PDB file of C-alpha atoms in Angstrom:
ATOM      1  CA  GLY A 182       0.000   0.000   0.000  1.00 59.00           C
ATOM      2  CA  GLU A 183       0.950   3.609   0.480  1.00 73.00           C
ATOM      3  CA  LEU A 184       3.451   2.710   3.236  1.00 89.00           C
ATOM      4  CA  ARG A 185       5.434   0.365   0.997  1.00 93.00           C
ATOM      5  CA  PRO A 186       8.331   2.861   0.440  1.00 94.00           C
ATOM      6  CA  LEU A 187       8.680   3.270   4.219  1.00 96.00           C
ATOM      7  CA  ARG A 188       8.637  -0.494   4.773  1.00 96.00           C
ATOM      8  CA  ARG A 189      11.310  -0.835   2.093  1.00 96.00           C
ATOM      9  CA  VAL A 190      13.561   1.643   3.905  1.00 97.00           C
ATOM     10  CA  LEU A 191      13.078  -0.224   7.186  1.00 97.00           C
ATOM     11  CA  GLU A 192      13.821  -3.537   5.465  1.00 97.00           C
ATOM     12  CA  ASN A 193      17.031  -2.211   3.910  1.00 97.00           C
ATOM     13  CA  VAL A 194      18.195  -0.820   7.264  1.00 98.00           C
ATOM     14  CA  SER A 195      17.389  -4.112   9.011  1.00 97.00           C
ATOM     15  CA  ILE A 196      19.373  -6.102   6.430  1.00 97.00           C
ATOM     16  CA  ALA A 197      22.332  -3.712   6.805  1.00 97.00           C
ATOM     17  CA  ALA A 198      22.148  -4.155  10.595  1.00 97.00           C
ATOM     18  CA  GLY A 199      22.100  -7.955  10.283  1.00 96.00           C
ATOM     19  CA  LEU A 200      18.728  -8.481  11.961  1.00 96.00           C
ATOM     20  CA  PRO A 201      17.248 -11.959  11.393  1.00 94.00           C
ATOM     21  CA  VAL A 202      13.886 -10.456  10.415  1.00 96.00           C
ATOM     22  CA  THR A 203      12.590  -6.991   9.594  1.00 97.00           C
ATOM     23  CA  PRO A 204      10.665  -5.483  12.552  1.00 97.00           C
ATOM     24  CA  GLU A 205       7.005  -4.790  12.037  1.00 96.00           C
ATOM     25  CA  LEU A 206       6.147  -1.195  11.222  1.00 96.00           C
ATOM     26  CA  ARG A 207       3.720   0.881  13.282  1.00 95.00           C
ATOM     27  CA  ILE A 208       2.440   4.367  12.457  1.00 95.00           C
ATOM     28  CA  VAL A 209       1.443   6.664  15.341  1.00 92.00           C
ATOM     29  CA  GLU A 210      -0.942   9.517  14.549  1.00 93.00           C
ATOM     30  CA  ASP A 211       0.920  12.355  16.250  1.00 91.00           C
ATOM     31  CA  ALA A 212       2.199  15.702  14.965  1.00 91.00           C
ATOM     32  CA  ALA A 213       5.439  15.495  16.980  1.00 90.00           C
ATOM     33  CA  PRO A 214       8.343  13.958  15.016  1.00 92.00           C
ATOM     34  CA  ASN A 215       9.512  10.894  16.921  1.00 93.00           C
ATOM     35  CA  ALA A 216      10.071   7.136  16.653  1.00 94.00           C
ATOM     36  CA  PHE A 217      10.423   4.178  18.993  1.00 93.00           C
ATOM     37  CA  ALA A 218      11.336   0.490  19.123  1.00 93.00           C
ATOM     38  CA  ALA A 219       9.752  -2.235  21.247  1.00 90.00           C
ATOM     39  CA  GLY A 220       9.839  -6.002  21.646  1.00 89.00           C
ATOM     40  CA  LEU A 221      11.692  -8.419  23.893  1.00 87.00           C
ATOM     41  CA  ARG A 222      13.488 -10.240  21.050  1.00 90.00           C
ATOM     42  CA  PRO A 223      14.805  -9.148  17.647  1.00 91.00           C
ATOM     43  CA  GLU A 224      12.648 -11.863  16.040  1.00 92.00           C
ATOM     44  CA  ARG A 225       9.504 -10.331  17.507  1.00 92.00           C
ATOM     45  CA  SER A 226      10.005  -6.586  17.557  1.00 95.00           C
ATOM     46  CA  TYR A 227       8.541  -3.540  15.922  1.00 93.00           C
ATOM     47  CA  VAL A 228       9.432   0.033  15.072  1.00 96.00           C
ATOM     48  CA  GLY A 229       6.953   2.861  15.344  1.00 95.00           C
ATOM     49  CA  VAL A 230       7.150   6.264  13.688  1.00 95.00           C
ATOM     50  CA  THR A 231       4.867   9.237  14.129  1.00 94.00           C
ATOM     51  CA  THR A 232       3.126  10.932  11.222  1.00 95.00           C
ATOM     52  CA  GLY A 233       4.961  14.073  12.353  1.00 94.00           C
ATOM     53  CA  LEU A 234       8.305  12.353  11.675  1.00 95.00           C
ATOM     54  CA  LEU A 235       7.236  11.467   8.125  1.00 96.00           C
ATOM     55  CA  GLU A 236       6.124  15.048   7.544  1.00 95.00           C
ATOM     56  CA  THR A 237       9.362  16.505   8.939  1.00 95.00           C
ATOM     57  CA  MET A 238      12.249  14.224   7.970  1.00 95.00           C
ATOM     58  CA  PRO A 239      13.762  13.896   4.494  1.00 97.00           C
ATOM     59  CA  LYS A 240      14.590  10.335   3.444  1.00 96.00           C
ATOM     60  CA  ARG A 241      18.259  10.442   4.471  1.00 97.00           C
ATOM     61  CA  GLU A 242      17.470  11.553   8.020  1.00 97.00           C
ATOM     62  CA  LEU A 243      14.434   9.284   8.361  1.00 97.00           C
ATOM     63  CA  GLU A 244      16.671   6.380   7.394  1.00 98.00           C
ATOM     64  CA  ALA A 245      19.052   7.364  10.204  1.00 98.00           C
ATOM     65  CA  VAL A 246      16.216   7.483  12.743  1.00 97.00           C
ATOM     66  CA  LEU A 247      15.058   4.027  11.649  1.00 98.00           C
ATOM     67  CA  ALA A 248      18.665   2.793  11.897  1.00 98.00           C
ATOM     68  CA  HIS A 249      18.819   4.194  15.452  1.00 97.00           C
ATOM     69  CA  GLU A 250      15.732   2.187  16.406  1.00 96.00           C
ATOM     70  CA  VAL A 251      17.005  -0.929  14.636  1.00 97.00           C
ATOM     71  CA  ALA A 252      20.292  -0.528  16.556  1.00 96.00           C
ATOM     72  CA  HIS A 253      18.287  -0.579  19.796  1.00 94.00           C
ATOM     73  CA  ILE A 254      16.693  -3.850  18.687  1.00 95.00           C
ATOM     74  CA  ARG A 255      20.026  -5.340  17.586  1.00 95.00           C
ATOM     75  CA  ASN A 256      21.599  -4.357  20.922  1.00 93.00           C
ATOM     76  CA  ARG A 257      18.599  -5.886  22.749  1.00 92.00           C
ATOM     77  CA  ASP A 258      18.026  -2.563  24.498  1.00 89.00           C
ATOM     78  CA  THR A 259      14.265  -3.075  24.458  1.00 83.00           C
ATOM     79  CA  TYR A 260      14.744  -6.262  26.519  1.00 85.00           C
ATOM     80  CA  LEU A 261      17.391  -4.644  28.728  1.00 82.00           C
ATOM     81  CA  MET A 262      15.195  -1.668  29.581  1.00 78.00           C
ATOM     82  CA  THR A 263      12.259  -3.947  30.357  1.00 77.00           C
ATOM     83  CA  MET A 264      14.481  -5.848  32.796  1.00 81.00           C
ATOM     84  CA  ALA A 265      15.677  -2.525  34.248  1.00 75.00           C
ATOM     85  CA  VAL A 266      12.075  -1.547  34.944  1.00 73.00           C
ATOM     86  CA  VAL A 267      11.520  -4.902  36.682  1.00 80.00           C
ATOM     87  CA  PHE A 268      14.746  -4.516  38.680  1.00 77.00           C
ATOM     88  CA  ALA A 269      13.764  -1.000  39.722  1.00 73.00           C
ATOM     89  CA  GLY A 270      10.442  -2.388  40.960  1.00 77.00           C
ATOM     90  CA  VAL A 271      12.269  -5.074  42.957  1.00 78.00           C
ATOM     91  CA  ILE A 272      14.448  -2.415  44.664  1.00 75.00           C
ATOM     92  CA  VAL A 273      11.349  -0.516  45.753  1.00 74.00           C
ATOM     93  CA  LEU A 274       9.639  -3.742  46.901  1.00 80.00           C
ATOM     94  CA  ILE A 275      12.641  -4.803  49.011  1.00 79.00           C
ATOM     95  CA  ALA A 276      12.816  -1.355  50.610  1.00 73.00           C
ATOM     96  CA  ASP A 277       9.103  -1.518  51.359  1.00 75.00           C
ATOM     97  CA  LEU A 278       9.364  -5.003  52.907  1.00 75.00           C
ATOM     98  CA  GLY A 279      12.353  -3.931  55.011  1.00 72.00           C
ATOM     99  CA  PHE A 280      10.489  -0.873  56.257  1.00 69.00           C
ATOM    100  CA  ARG A 281       7.422  -2.938  57.157  1.00 74.00           C
ATOM    101  CA  ALA A 282       9.524  -5.589  58.916  1.00 72.00           C
ATOM    102  CA  LEU A 283      11.187  -2.888  61.006  1.00 69.00           C
ATOM    103  CA  ALA A 284       7.888  -1.175  61.773  1.00 66.00           C
ATOM    104  CA  TYR A 285       6.282  -4.351  63.073  1.00 70.00           C
ATOM    105  CA  GLY A 286       9.142  -6.089  64.836  1.00 63.00           C
ATOM    106  CA  GLY A 287      12.514  -4.401  64.937  1.00 55.00           C
ATOM    107  CA  ARG A 288      12.141  -1.507  67.340  1.00 53.00           C
ATOM    108  CA  SER A 289      13.184  -3.254  70.531  1.00 53.00           C
ATOM    109  CA  ARG A 290      16.643  -4.227  69.332  1.00 54.00           C
ATOM    110  CA  LYS A 291      19.791  -2.366  70.364  1.00 53.00           C
ATOM    111  CA  GLY A 292      20.375   0.633  68.141  1.00 55.00           C
ATOM    112  CA  GLY A 293      16.801   0.387  66.936  1.00 61.00           C
ATOM    113  CA  ALA A 294      16.417   4.159  66.580  1.00 68.00           C
ATOM    114  CA  LEU A 295      19.355   4.414  64.172  1.00 66.00           C
ATOM    115  CA  VAL A 296      18.149   1.415  62.201  1.00 63.00           C
ATOM    116  CA  ALA A 297      14.682   2.979  62.038  1.00 67.00           C
ATOM    117  CA  VAL A 298      16.069   6.223  60.667  1.00 71.00           C
ATOM    118  CA  LEU A 299      18.140   4.356  58.068  1.00 68.00           C
ATOM    119  CA  ALA A 300      15.139   2.249  57.081  1.00 68.00           C
ATOM    120  CA  ILE A 301      12.945   5.312  56.655  1.00 73.00           C
ATOM    121  CA  VAL A 302      15.610   7.086  54.575  1.00 72.00           C
ATOM    122  CA  GLY A 303      16.113   3.954  52.482  1.00 71.00           C
ATOM    123  CA  PHE A 304      12.371   3.559  52.009  1.00 70.00           C
ATOM    124  CA  LEU A 305      12.035   7.167  50.831  1.00 75.00           C
ATOM    125  CA  LEU A 306      15.107   7.182  48.574  1.00 76.00           C
ATOM    126  CA  ALA A 307      14.749   3.719  47.011  1.00 73.00           C
ATOM    127  CA  PRO A 308      12.308   4.793  44.279  1.00 72.00           C
ATOM    128  CA  TYR A 309      14.614   7.653  43.257  1.00 73.00           C
ATOM    129  CA  ALA A 310      17.695   5.420  43.306  1.00 71.00           C
ATOM    130  CA  ALA A 311      15.910   2.892  41.116  1.00 69.00           C
ATOM    131  CA  LEU A 312      14.781   5.630  38.750  1.00 70.00           C
ATOM    132  CA  LEU A 313      18.276   7.122  38.478  1.00 71.00           C
ATOM    133  CA  LEU A 314      19.675   3.660  37.740  1.00 69.00           C
ATOM    134  CA  ARG A 315      17.172   3.194  34.920  1.00 68.00           C
ATOM    135  CA  MET A 316      17.774   6.680  33.526  1.00 73.00           C
ATOM    136  CA  SER A 317      21.555   6.260  33.568  1.00 72.00           C
ATOM    137  CA  LEU A 318      21.282   2.954  31.752  1.00 76.00           C
ATOM    138  CA  SER A 319      18.902   4.423  29.179  1.00 82.00           C
ATOM    139  CA  ARG A 320      21.253   7.350  28.444  1.00 86.00           C
ATOM    140  CA  ARG A 321      24.178   5.038  27.764  1.00 88.00           C
ATOM    141  CA  ARG A 322      22.095   2.981  25.345  1.00 91.00           C
ATOM    142  CA  GLU A 323      21.082   6.134  23.425  1.00 92.00           C
ATOM    143  CA  PHE A 324      24.719   6.968  22.687  1.00 94.00           C
ATOM    144  CA  LEU A 325      25.297   3.370  21.546  1.00 94.00           C
ATOM    145  CA  ALA A 326      22.216   3.462  19.296  1.00 96.00           C
ATOM    146  CA  ASP A 327      23.390   6.751  17.718  1.00 97.00           C
ATOM    147  CA  ALA A 328      26.773   5.143  17.014  1.00 97.00           C
ATOM    148  CA  GLY A 329      24.992   2.026  15.743  1.00 97.00           C
ATOM    149  CA  ALA A 330      22.942   4.091  13.276  1.00 97.00           C
ATOM    150  CA  ALA A 331      26.114   5.789  12.019  1.00 97.00           C
ATOM    151  CA  GLU A 332      27.764   2.376  11.549  1.00 97.00           C
ATOM    152  CA  ILE A 333      24.770   0.712   9.876  1.00 98.00           C
ATOM    153  CA  LEU A 334      24.422   3.477   7.281  1.00 97.00           C
ATOM    154  CA  ASN A 335      28.092   4.536   7.240  1.00 96.00           C
ATOM    155  CA  ASP A 336      26.704   8.058   7.531  1.00 96.00           C
ATOM    156  CA  PRO A 337      27.105   9.649  10.980  1.00 97.00           C
ATOM    157  CA  GLU A 338      26.126  13.054   9.596  1.00 97.00           C
ATOM    158  CA  ALA A 339      22.635  11.767   8.732  1.00 97.00           C
ATOM    159  CA  MET A 340      21.977  10.851  12.379  1.00 97.00           C
ATOM    160  CA  ALA A 341      23.344  14.207  13.549  1.00 97.00           C
ATOM    161  CA  LEU A 342      21.144  16.071  11.044  1.00 97.00           C
ATOM    162  CA  ALA A 343      18.097  14.101  12.221  1.00 96.00           C
ATOM    163  CA  LEU A 344      18.840  14.960  15.852  1.00 96.00           C
ATOM    164  CA  ARG A 345      19.282  18.646  15.004  1.00 95.00           C
ATOM    165  CA  ARG A 346      15.942  18.643  13.180  1.00 94.00           C
ATOM    166  CA  LEU A 347      14.277  16.997  16.190  1.00 93.00           C
ATOM    167  CA  GLU A 348      15.919  19.547  18.484  1.00 91.00           C
ATOM    168  CA  LEU A 349      14.570  22.461  16.452  1.00 90.00           C
ATOM    169  CA  ASP A 350      11.020  21.105  16.263  1.00 87.00           C
ATOM    170  CA  MET A 351       9.017  22.274  19.276  1.00 75.00           C
ATOM    171  CA  THR A 352       6.017  19.948  18.912  1.00 77.00           C
ATOM    172  CA  THR A 353       5.569  17.602  21.872  1.00 66.00           C
ATOM    173  CA  VAL A 354       4.190  14.082  21.754  1.00 66.00           C
ATOM    174  CA  ARG A 355       0.628  13.951  23.040  1.00 62.00           C
ATOM    175  CA  TYR A 356       0.089  11.908  26.214  1.00 52.00           C
ATOM    176  CA  ALA A 357       3.831  12.047  26.945  1.00 51.00           C
ATOM    177  CA  ASP A 358       4.505   9.584  29.741  1.00 56.00           C
ATOM    178  CA  ALA A 359       7.741   9.235  31.715  1.00 56.00           C
ATOM    179  CA  SER A 360       7.200   5.465  32.050  1.00 52.00           C
ATOM    180  CA  THR A 361       7.639   4.982  28.280  1.00 60.00           C
ATOM    181  CA  ALA A 362       9.985   7.891  27.531  1.00 65.00           C
ATOM    182  CA  HIS A 363      13.027   5.618  27.158  1.00 62.00           C
ATOM    183  CA  LEU A 364      11.427   3.980  24.103  1.00 66.00           C
ATOM    184  CA  TRP A 365      11.554   7.084  21.900  1.00 77.00           C
ATOM    185  CA  VAL A 366      14.445   8.371  19.763  1.00 79.00           C
ATOM    186  CA  GLU A 367      14.058  11.734  21.527  1.00 77.00           C
ATOM    187  CA  SER A 368      12.568  12.080  25.004  1.00 73.00           C
ATOM    188  CA  PRO A 369       8.875  13.040  24.612  1.00 72.00           C
ATOM    189  CA  THR A 370       8.731  14.458  28.148  1.00 61.00           C
ATOM    190  CA  GLU A 371      11.853  16.662  28.138  1.00 61.00           C
ATOM    191  CA  ARG A 372      10.166  19.642  26.463  1.00 52.00           C
ATOM    192  CA  VAL A 373       7.126  19.293  28.694  1.00 47.00           C
ATOM    193  CA  ASP A 374       9.378  19.474  31.745  1.00 46.00           C
ATOM    194  CA  SER A 375      11.391  22.398  30.347  1.00 45.00           C
ATOM    195  CA  ARG A 376       8.251  24.489  29.958  1.00 43.00           C
ATOM    196  CA  ARG A 377       7.372  24.127  33.616  1.00 43.00           C
ATOM    197  CA  GLY A 378      10.457  26.083  34.670  1.00 44.00           C
ATOM    198  CA  GLY A 379      12.397  25.912  37.931  1.00 43.00           C
ATOM    199  CA  MET A 380      15.021  23.391  39.047  1.00 40.00           C
ATOM    200  CA  LEU A 381      15.705  22.375  35.441  1.00 41.00           C
ATOM    201  CA  GLU A 382      19.222  21.157  36.182  1.00 42.00           C
ATOM    202  CA  PHE A 383      17.914  18.876  38.931  1.00 41.00           C
ATOM    203  CA  ALA A 384      15.067  17.663  36.697  1.00 45.00           C
ATOM    204  CA  SER A 385      17.532  16.836  33.905  1.00 50.00           C
ATOM    205  CA  TRP A 386      18.992  14.093  36.103  1.00 47.00           C
ATOM    206  CA  PHE A 387      15.792  12.157  35.534  1.00 52.00           C
ATOM    207  CA  ASN A 388      15.708  12.521  31.739  1.00 70.00           C
ATOM    208  CA  THR A 389      15.878   9.238  29.862  1.00 72.00           C
ATOM    209  CA  HIS A 390      17.985  10.756  27.074  1.00 84.00           C
ATOM    210  CA  PRO A 391      21.266  12.688  27.032  1.00 88.00           C
ATOM    211  CA  PRO A 392      20.981  16.298  25.833  1.00 89.00           C
ATOM    212  CA  THR A 393      20.503  16.323  22.061  1.00 92.00           C
ATOM    213  CA  ARG A 394      23.457  18.679  21.597  1.00 93.00           C
ATOM    214  CA  THR A 395      25.712  16.239  23.460  1.00 94.00           C
ATOM    215  CA  ARG A 396      24.584  13.415  21.188  1.00 95.00           C
ATOM    216  CA  ILE A 397      25.265  15.552  18.094  1.00 96.00           C
ATOM    217  CA  ALA A 398      28.713  16.516  19.406  1.00 96.00           C
ATOM    218  CA  ALA A 399      29.575  12.828  19.962  1.00 96.00           C
ATOM    219  CA  LEU A 400      28.620  12.019  16.355  1.00 97.00           C
ATOM    220  CA  GLU A 401      30.587  15.015  15.045  1.00 97.00           C
ATOM    221  CA  GLU A 402      33.682  13.953  16.956  1.00 96.00           C
ATOM    222  CA  ALA A 403      33.421  10.322  15.855  1.00 93.00           C
ATOM    223  CA  GLY A 404      32.720  11.197  12.216  1.00 94.00           C
ATOM    224  CA  GLY A 405      35.137  14.110  11.926  1.00 94.00           C
ATOM    225  CA  PHE A 406      32.590  16.589  10.578  1.00 95.00           C
ATOM    226  CA  ARG A 407      30.666  19.685  11.669  1.00 95.00           C
ATOM    227  CA  LEU A 408      26.998  20.191  10.968  1.00 95.00           C
ATOM    228  CA  PRO A 409      26.134  23.136   8.716  1.00 90.00           C
ATOM    229  CA  GLU A 410      24.408  26.064  10.389  1.00 85.00           C
ATOM    230  CA  ARG A 411      21.331  25.586   8.224  1.00 89.00           C
ATOM    231  CA  LEU A 412      19.608  22.276   7.719  1.00 91.00           C
ATOM    232  CA  PRO A 413      19.047  21.126   4.123  1.00 89.00           C
ATOM    233  CA  HIS A 414      15.602  21.971   2.751  1.00 88.00           C
ATOM    234  CA  ASP A 415      14.944  18.511   1.324  1.00 91.00           C
ATOM    235  CA  ALA A 416      11.368  17.355   0.874  1.00 93.00           C
ATOM    236  CA  PRO A 417      10.018  15.294   3.776  1.00 95.00           C
ATOM    237  CA  PHE A 418       9.497  11.572   3.258  1.00 94.00           C
ATOM    238  CA  ALA A 419       5.705  12.038   3.407  1.00 92.00           C
ATOM    239  CA  ALA A 420       5.955  13.561  -0.083  1.00 89.00           C
ATOM    240  CA  GLU A 421       7.379  10.274  -1.405  1.00 84.00           C
ATOM    241  CA  LEU A 422       4.573   8.346   0.274  1.00 85.00           C
ATOM    242  CA  ALA A 423       2.020  10.616  -1.377  1.00 82.00           C
ATOM    243  CA  GLU A 424       3.608  10.059  -4.781  1.00 77.00           C
ATOM    244  CA  GLY A 425       4.046   6.320  -4.378  1.00 63.00           C
TER     245      GLY A 425
END
C-alpha cells in the first residue's frame, strides 16, 4: 500500500544491521516527530514512527532514525530496559518489605532508633535510586544506538542532522509519559518538563535521554565533521509516500 516505500527503507536498514527479520512497522498519529522500538526479542520486535516524523524528515534523516531504532533492537536494548524496569520495581519492593519488617518487629533491638532512621531514609530514597539507575542505563544505550545508526548506514552526519531537526522542532508528543519515555528516539517528556520552569538542572537528572546537543557533538567527533548552520531543505518523506 501507500506505506510500501517506508517499509522498504526499514527492510534495507534491518538487512544492513544484520537483523534476522525486519521489525514490524507501526504508524502513530501524532504531529510530533519521533520514533520508537519495542519487543523483547529481535525476532519479535517492531518500530513505530509518528506521522509528524514522516512530515518533517527527508529520506536520508528518516533512514538514520530508523537505523537508530534498529540498533536498539540489535543491541537488545528493548529487553534490557524492560528488565531494568523490573529490577527498579524489585528495589522498591525490598525497601518496602524492610520498612514494614522494622515497623512491626525491629524496634526493641539495640540501636533500633538508628536502624529505624536508616530504614525510613532507604524507604524514601529507594524509588529515586531505582529511577536514576534506569535513567543512567537508558542514556548510555542512546549513545550506543546513535553510534549504531552511524555504523549501519556509514553516515554519521545523517543521524546528527536528524537529531538537530528533532531539536529544532518544538512539537511535543501527546500523552507524553515518563514510564515509556526511554522507548523514543528523543525524550517526549523533556520539552514538557522544560516548559514548567524551575530546578531544570535537577530535573535533567531524571531525563531518559542525554541532551541532544551532546549526542550531536559525539557524532561530530566520531565522524570528523561539523553540521552546517542551516539544515538542508529537502522534501520530507511524506511527499514520497504521497507520490508512491
